[in-house]
Tab-separated table of C-alpha atoms in Angstrom:
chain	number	residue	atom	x	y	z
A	198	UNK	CA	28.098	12.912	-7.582
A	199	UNK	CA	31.586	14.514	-7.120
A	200	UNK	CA	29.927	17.644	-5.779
A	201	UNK	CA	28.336	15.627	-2.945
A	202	UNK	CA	31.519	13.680	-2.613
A	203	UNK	CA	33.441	17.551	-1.871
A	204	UNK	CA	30.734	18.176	0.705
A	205	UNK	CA	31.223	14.590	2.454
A	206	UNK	CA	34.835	15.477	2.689
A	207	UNK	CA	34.231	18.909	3.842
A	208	UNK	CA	32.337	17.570	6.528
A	209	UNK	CA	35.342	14.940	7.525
A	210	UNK	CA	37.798	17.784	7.369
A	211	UNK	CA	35.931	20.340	9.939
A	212	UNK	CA	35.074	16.995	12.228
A	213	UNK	CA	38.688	16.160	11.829
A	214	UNK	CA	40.446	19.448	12.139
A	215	UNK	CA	38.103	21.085	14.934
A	216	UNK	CA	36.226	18.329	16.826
A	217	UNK	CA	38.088	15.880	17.030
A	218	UNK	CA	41.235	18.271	17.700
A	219	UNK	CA	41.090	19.717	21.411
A	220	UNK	CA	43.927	22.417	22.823
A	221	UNK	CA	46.225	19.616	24.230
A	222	UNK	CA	46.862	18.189	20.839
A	223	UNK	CA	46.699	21.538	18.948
A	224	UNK	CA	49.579	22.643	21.406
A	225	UNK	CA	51.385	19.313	20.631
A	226	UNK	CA	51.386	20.191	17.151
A	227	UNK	CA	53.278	23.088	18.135
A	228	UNK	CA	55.990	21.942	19.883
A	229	UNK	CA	56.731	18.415	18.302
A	230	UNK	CA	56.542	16.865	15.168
A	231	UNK	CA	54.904	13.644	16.489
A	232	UNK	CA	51.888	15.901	17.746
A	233	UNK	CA	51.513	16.258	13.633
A	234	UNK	CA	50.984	12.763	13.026
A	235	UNK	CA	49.017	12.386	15.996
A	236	UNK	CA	46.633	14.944	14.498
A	237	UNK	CA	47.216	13.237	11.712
A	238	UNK	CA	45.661	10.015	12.607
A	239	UNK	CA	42.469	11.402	14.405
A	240	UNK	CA	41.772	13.495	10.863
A	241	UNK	CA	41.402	10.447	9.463
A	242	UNK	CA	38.988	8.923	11.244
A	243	UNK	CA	35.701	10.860	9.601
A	244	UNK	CA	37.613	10.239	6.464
A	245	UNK	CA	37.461	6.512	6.643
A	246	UNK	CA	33.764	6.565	8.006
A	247	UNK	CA	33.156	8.171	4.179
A	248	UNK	CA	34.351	4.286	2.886
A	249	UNK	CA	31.376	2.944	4.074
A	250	UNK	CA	29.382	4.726	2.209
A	251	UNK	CA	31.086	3.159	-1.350
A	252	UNK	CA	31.678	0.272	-3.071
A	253	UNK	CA	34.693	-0.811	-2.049
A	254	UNK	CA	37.520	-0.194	-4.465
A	255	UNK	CA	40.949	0.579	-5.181
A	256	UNK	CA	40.389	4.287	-6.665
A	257	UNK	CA	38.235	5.511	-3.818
A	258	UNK	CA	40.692	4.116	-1.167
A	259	UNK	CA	43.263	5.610	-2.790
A	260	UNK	CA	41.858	9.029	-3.238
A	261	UNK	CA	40.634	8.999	0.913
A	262	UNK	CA	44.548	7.939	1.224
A	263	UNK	CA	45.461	10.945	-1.053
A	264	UNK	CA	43.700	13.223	1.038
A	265	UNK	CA	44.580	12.530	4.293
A	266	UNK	CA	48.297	12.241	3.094
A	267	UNK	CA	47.583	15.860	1.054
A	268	UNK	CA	46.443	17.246	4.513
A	269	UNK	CA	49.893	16.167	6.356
A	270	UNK	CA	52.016	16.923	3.758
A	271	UNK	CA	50.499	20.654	4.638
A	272	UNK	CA	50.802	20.628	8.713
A	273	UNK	CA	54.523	19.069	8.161
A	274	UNK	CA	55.441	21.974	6.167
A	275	UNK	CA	53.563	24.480	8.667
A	276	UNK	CA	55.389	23.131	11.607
A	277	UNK	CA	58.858	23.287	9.642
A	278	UNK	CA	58.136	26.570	8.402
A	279	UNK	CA	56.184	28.021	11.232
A	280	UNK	CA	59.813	27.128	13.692
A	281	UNK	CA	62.006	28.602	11.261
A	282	UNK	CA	63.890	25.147	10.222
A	283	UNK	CA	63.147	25.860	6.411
A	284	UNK	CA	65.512	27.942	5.064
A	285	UNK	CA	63.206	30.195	3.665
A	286	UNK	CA	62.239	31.475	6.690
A	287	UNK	CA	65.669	30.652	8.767
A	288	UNK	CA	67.182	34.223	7.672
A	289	UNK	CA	64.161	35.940	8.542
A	290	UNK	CA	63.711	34.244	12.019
A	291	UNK	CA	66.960	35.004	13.309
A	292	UNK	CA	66.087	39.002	12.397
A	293	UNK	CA	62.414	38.549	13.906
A	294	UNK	CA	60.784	39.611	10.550
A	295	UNK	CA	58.473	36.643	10.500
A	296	UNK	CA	56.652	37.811	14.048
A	297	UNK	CA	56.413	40.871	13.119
A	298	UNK	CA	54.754	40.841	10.052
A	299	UNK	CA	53.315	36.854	10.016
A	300	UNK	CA	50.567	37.541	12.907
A	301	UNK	CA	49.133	33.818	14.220
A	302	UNK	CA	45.848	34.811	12.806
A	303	UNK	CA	47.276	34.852	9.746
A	304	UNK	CA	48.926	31.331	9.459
A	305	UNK	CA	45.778	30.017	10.711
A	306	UNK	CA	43.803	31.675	7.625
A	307	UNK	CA	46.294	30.302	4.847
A	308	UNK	CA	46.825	27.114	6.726
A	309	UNK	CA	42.645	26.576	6.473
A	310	UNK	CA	42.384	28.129	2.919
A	311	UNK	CA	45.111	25.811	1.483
A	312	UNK	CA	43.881	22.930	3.068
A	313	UNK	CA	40.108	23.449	1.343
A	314	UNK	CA	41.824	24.355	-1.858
A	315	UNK	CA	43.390	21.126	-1.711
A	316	UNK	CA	40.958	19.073	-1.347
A	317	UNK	CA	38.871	20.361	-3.514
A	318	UNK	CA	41.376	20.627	-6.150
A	319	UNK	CA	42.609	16.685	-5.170
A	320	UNK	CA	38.574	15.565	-5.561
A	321	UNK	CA	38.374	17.640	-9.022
A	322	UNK	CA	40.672	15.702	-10.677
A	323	UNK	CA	40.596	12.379	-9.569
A	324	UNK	CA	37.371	11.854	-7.955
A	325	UNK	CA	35.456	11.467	-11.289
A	326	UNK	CA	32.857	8.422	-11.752
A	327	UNK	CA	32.548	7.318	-7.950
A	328	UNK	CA	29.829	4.674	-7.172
A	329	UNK	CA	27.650	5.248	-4.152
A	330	UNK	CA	25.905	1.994	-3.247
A	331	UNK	CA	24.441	3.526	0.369
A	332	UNK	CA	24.269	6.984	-1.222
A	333	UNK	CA	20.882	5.753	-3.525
A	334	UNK	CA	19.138	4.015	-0.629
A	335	UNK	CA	19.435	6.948	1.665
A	336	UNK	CA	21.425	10.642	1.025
A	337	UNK	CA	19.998	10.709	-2.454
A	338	UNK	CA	16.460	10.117	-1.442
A	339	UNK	CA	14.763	13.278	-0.781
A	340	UNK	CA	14.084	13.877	3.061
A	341	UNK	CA	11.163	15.930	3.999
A	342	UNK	CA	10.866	17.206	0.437
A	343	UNK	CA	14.671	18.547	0.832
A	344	UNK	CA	17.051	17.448	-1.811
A	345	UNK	CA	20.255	14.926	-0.122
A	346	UNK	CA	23.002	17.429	-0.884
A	347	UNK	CA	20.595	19.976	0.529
A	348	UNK	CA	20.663	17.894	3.928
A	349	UNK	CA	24.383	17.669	3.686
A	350	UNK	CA	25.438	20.809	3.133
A	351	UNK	CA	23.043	21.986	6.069
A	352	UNK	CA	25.323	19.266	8.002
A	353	UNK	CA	28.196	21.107	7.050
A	354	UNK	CA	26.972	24.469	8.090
A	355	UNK	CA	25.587	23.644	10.911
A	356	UNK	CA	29.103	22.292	11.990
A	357	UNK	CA	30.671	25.454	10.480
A	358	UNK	CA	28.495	27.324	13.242
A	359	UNK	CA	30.075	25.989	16.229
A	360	UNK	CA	33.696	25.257	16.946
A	361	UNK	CA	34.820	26.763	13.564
A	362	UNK	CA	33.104	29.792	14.600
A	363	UNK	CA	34.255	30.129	18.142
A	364	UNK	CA	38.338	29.555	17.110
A	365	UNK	CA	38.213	31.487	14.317
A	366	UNK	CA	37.190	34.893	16.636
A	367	UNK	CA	39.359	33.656	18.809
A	368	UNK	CA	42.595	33.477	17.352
A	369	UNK	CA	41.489	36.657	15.254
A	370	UNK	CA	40.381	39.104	17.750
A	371	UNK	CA	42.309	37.848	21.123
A	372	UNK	CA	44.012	41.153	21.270
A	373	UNK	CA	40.957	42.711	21.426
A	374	UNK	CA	39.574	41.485	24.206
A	375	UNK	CA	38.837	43.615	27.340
A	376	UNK	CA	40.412	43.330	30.642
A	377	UNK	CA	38.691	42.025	33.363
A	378	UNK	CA	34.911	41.674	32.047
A	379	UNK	CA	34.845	37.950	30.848
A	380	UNK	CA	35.400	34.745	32.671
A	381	UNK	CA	38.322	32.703	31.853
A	382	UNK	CA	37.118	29.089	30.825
A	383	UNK	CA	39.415	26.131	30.486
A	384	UNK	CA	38.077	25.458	27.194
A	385	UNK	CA	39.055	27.138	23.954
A	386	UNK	CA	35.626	26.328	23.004
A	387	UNK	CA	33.979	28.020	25.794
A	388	UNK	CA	36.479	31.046	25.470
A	389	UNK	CA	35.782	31.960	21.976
A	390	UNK	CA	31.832	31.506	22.240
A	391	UNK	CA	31.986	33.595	25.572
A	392	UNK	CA	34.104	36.228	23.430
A	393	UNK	CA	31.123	36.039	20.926
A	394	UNK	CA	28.476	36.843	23.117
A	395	UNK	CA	30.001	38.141	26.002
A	396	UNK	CA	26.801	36.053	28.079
A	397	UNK	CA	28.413	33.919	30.251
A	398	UNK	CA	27.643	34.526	34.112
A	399	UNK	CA	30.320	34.087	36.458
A	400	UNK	CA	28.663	30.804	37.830
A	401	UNK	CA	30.250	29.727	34.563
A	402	UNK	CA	27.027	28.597	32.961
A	403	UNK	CA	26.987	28.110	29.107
A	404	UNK	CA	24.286	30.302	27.869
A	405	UNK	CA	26.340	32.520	25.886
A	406	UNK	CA	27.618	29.373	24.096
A	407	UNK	CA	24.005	28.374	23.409
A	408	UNK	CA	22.746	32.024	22.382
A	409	UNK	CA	26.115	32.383	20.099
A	410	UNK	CA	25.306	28.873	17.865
A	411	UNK	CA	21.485	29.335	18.010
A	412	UNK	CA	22.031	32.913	16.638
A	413	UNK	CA	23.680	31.836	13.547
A	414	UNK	CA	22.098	28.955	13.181
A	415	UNK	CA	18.828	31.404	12.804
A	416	UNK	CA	20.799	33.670	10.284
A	417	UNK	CA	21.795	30.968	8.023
A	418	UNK	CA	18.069	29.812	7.896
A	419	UNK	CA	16.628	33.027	7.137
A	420	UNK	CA	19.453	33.741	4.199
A	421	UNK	CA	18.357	30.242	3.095
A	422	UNK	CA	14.398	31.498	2.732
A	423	UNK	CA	15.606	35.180	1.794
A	424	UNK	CA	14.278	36.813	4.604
A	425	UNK	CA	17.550	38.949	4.989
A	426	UNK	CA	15.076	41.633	6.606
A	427	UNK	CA	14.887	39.206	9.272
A	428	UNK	CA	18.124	39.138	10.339
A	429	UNK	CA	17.959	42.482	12.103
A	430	UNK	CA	15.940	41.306	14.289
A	431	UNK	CA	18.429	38.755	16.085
A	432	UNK	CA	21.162	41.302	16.465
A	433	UNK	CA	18.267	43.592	18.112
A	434	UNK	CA	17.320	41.507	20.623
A	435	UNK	CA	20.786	40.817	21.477
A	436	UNK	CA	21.533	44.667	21.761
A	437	UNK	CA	18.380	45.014	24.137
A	438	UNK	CA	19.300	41.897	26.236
A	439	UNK	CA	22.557	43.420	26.432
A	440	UNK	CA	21.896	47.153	26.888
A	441	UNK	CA	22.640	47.889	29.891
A	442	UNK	CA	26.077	46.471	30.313
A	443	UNK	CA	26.484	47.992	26.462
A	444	UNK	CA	25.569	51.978	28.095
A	445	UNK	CA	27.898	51.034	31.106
A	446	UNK	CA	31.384	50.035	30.015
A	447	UNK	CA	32.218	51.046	26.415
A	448	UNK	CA	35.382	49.183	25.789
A	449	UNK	CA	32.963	45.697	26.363
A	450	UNK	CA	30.120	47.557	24.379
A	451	UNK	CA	33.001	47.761	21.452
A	452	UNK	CA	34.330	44.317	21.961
A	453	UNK	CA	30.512	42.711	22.162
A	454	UNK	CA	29.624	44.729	18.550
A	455	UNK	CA	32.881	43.302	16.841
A	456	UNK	CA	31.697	39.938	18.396
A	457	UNK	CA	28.475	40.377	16.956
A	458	UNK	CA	29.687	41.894	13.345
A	459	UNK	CA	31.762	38.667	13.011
A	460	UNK	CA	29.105	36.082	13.902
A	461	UNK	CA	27.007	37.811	11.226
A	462	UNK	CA	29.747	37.734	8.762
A	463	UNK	CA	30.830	34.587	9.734
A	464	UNK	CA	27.505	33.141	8.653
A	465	UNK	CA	27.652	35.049	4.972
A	466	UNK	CA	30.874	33.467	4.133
A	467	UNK	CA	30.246	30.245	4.949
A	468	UNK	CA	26.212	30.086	3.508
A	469	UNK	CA	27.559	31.457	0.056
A	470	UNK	CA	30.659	29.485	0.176
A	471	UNK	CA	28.544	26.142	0.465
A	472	UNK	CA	25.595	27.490	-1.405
């Protein structure tokens, strides 16, 4: 049971800290303290859905309470630390070590690591002998012949696939991005899946969005049946679809293979992390 408890809380945490998180708050975050709690609040939200789903009790209240509190605790001390009021990093601030060797990219990585580690870790040691009074009647049935942590960790890929995805390359590779040959979207979303794919028509339509999720979608499936072969094909047909412009500009045929590399490797982490 407390492995399918970690994936139920996996599942808050990406719905918390990606969809339910758009580029107004995440900037709030930034800039004031109260954009922290404000965060804060709307992480919570999945988190307190997962109460429905037990008996209703002191210890598992207090552990959903424990984890949300576990997951400010860490974006207080990132926005102390990350505007140099800590001390630890005051020094370093005022002789601009920290930007030059603490790349954004970076933060984000150990901000998202820590936070998993946490939770995990916070489940591990108190989340022992939970009672799920929904989780018999439905998640532990067996649904279509597929095991109910099977169903839920396929819930928490196929989140993984989307919005995870898409900031992720973004925030890693937006210096890599060329000049000129993608269209600017008001969306992070739409950015980062357009970076991906490099797809989207100037009419601003969203197939490269669609193309970017169904493609990985597809690769986690066929790692899931062990047709790795398979794979190959997918990042083929892409090439072909995209040949032309590929054999025309080389700085978007180099920016469109790193897009496609990390997609692919995107989906390895994340299968064999879950799996």
């Amino acid at each position: 049971m407390q492995i399918k408890f970690i994936v139920l809380c996996l599942i808050a945490h990406v719905v918390g800290d990606y969809y339910l998180q758009d580029d107004e708050m995440s900037d709030l975050k930034k800039e004031k303290i109260g954009g922290v709690f404000k965060h804060s609040v709307f992480y919570s939200i999945p988190f307190i859905l997962i109460l429905l789903l037990f008996k209703k009790s002191y210890k598992i209240t207090g552990l959903i309470l424990l984890l949300c509190l576990a997951h400010l605790l860490i974006d207080v001390v990132k926005y102390y630390s990350y505007k140099g009021y800590l001390k630890i990093f005051h020094t370093a601030c005022k002789k601009n070590k920290v930007k030059k060797y603490i790349k954004p990219w970076m933060i984000y990585i150990f901000d998202q690591v820590v936070h998993i580690i946490l939770l995990i870790a916070v489940i591990v040691c108190f989340g022992e002998n939970l009672y799920y009074p929904i989780d018999t009647l439905y998640i532990g049935y067996s649904i279509l012949g597929i095991d109910g942590l099977t169903v839920l960790k396929w819930v928490l890929i196929v989140l993984c696939m989307h919005k995870p995805a898409n900031i992720t390359f973004k925030i890693i590779f937006s210096g890599c991005k060329p000049k000129g040959n993608l269209v600017t979207s008001s969306s992070n979303n739409s950015v980062a899946n357009n970076s991906i794919n490099s797809s989207v028509a100037n009419n601003g339509s969203n197939n490269g969005a669609i193309i970017g999720f169904l493609e990985r979608i597809i690769i986690a499936m066929f790692l899931y049946s062990n047709e790795y072969s398979a794979i190959g094909f997918i990042l083929t047909a892409k090439s072909i679809a995209r040949y032309n412009k590929i054999s025309e500009d080389a700085e978007f045929g180099e920016y469109y293979l790193i897009g496609t590399l990390f997609s692919t490797l995107f989906v390895i982490v994340i299968y064999n992390f879950i799996f």
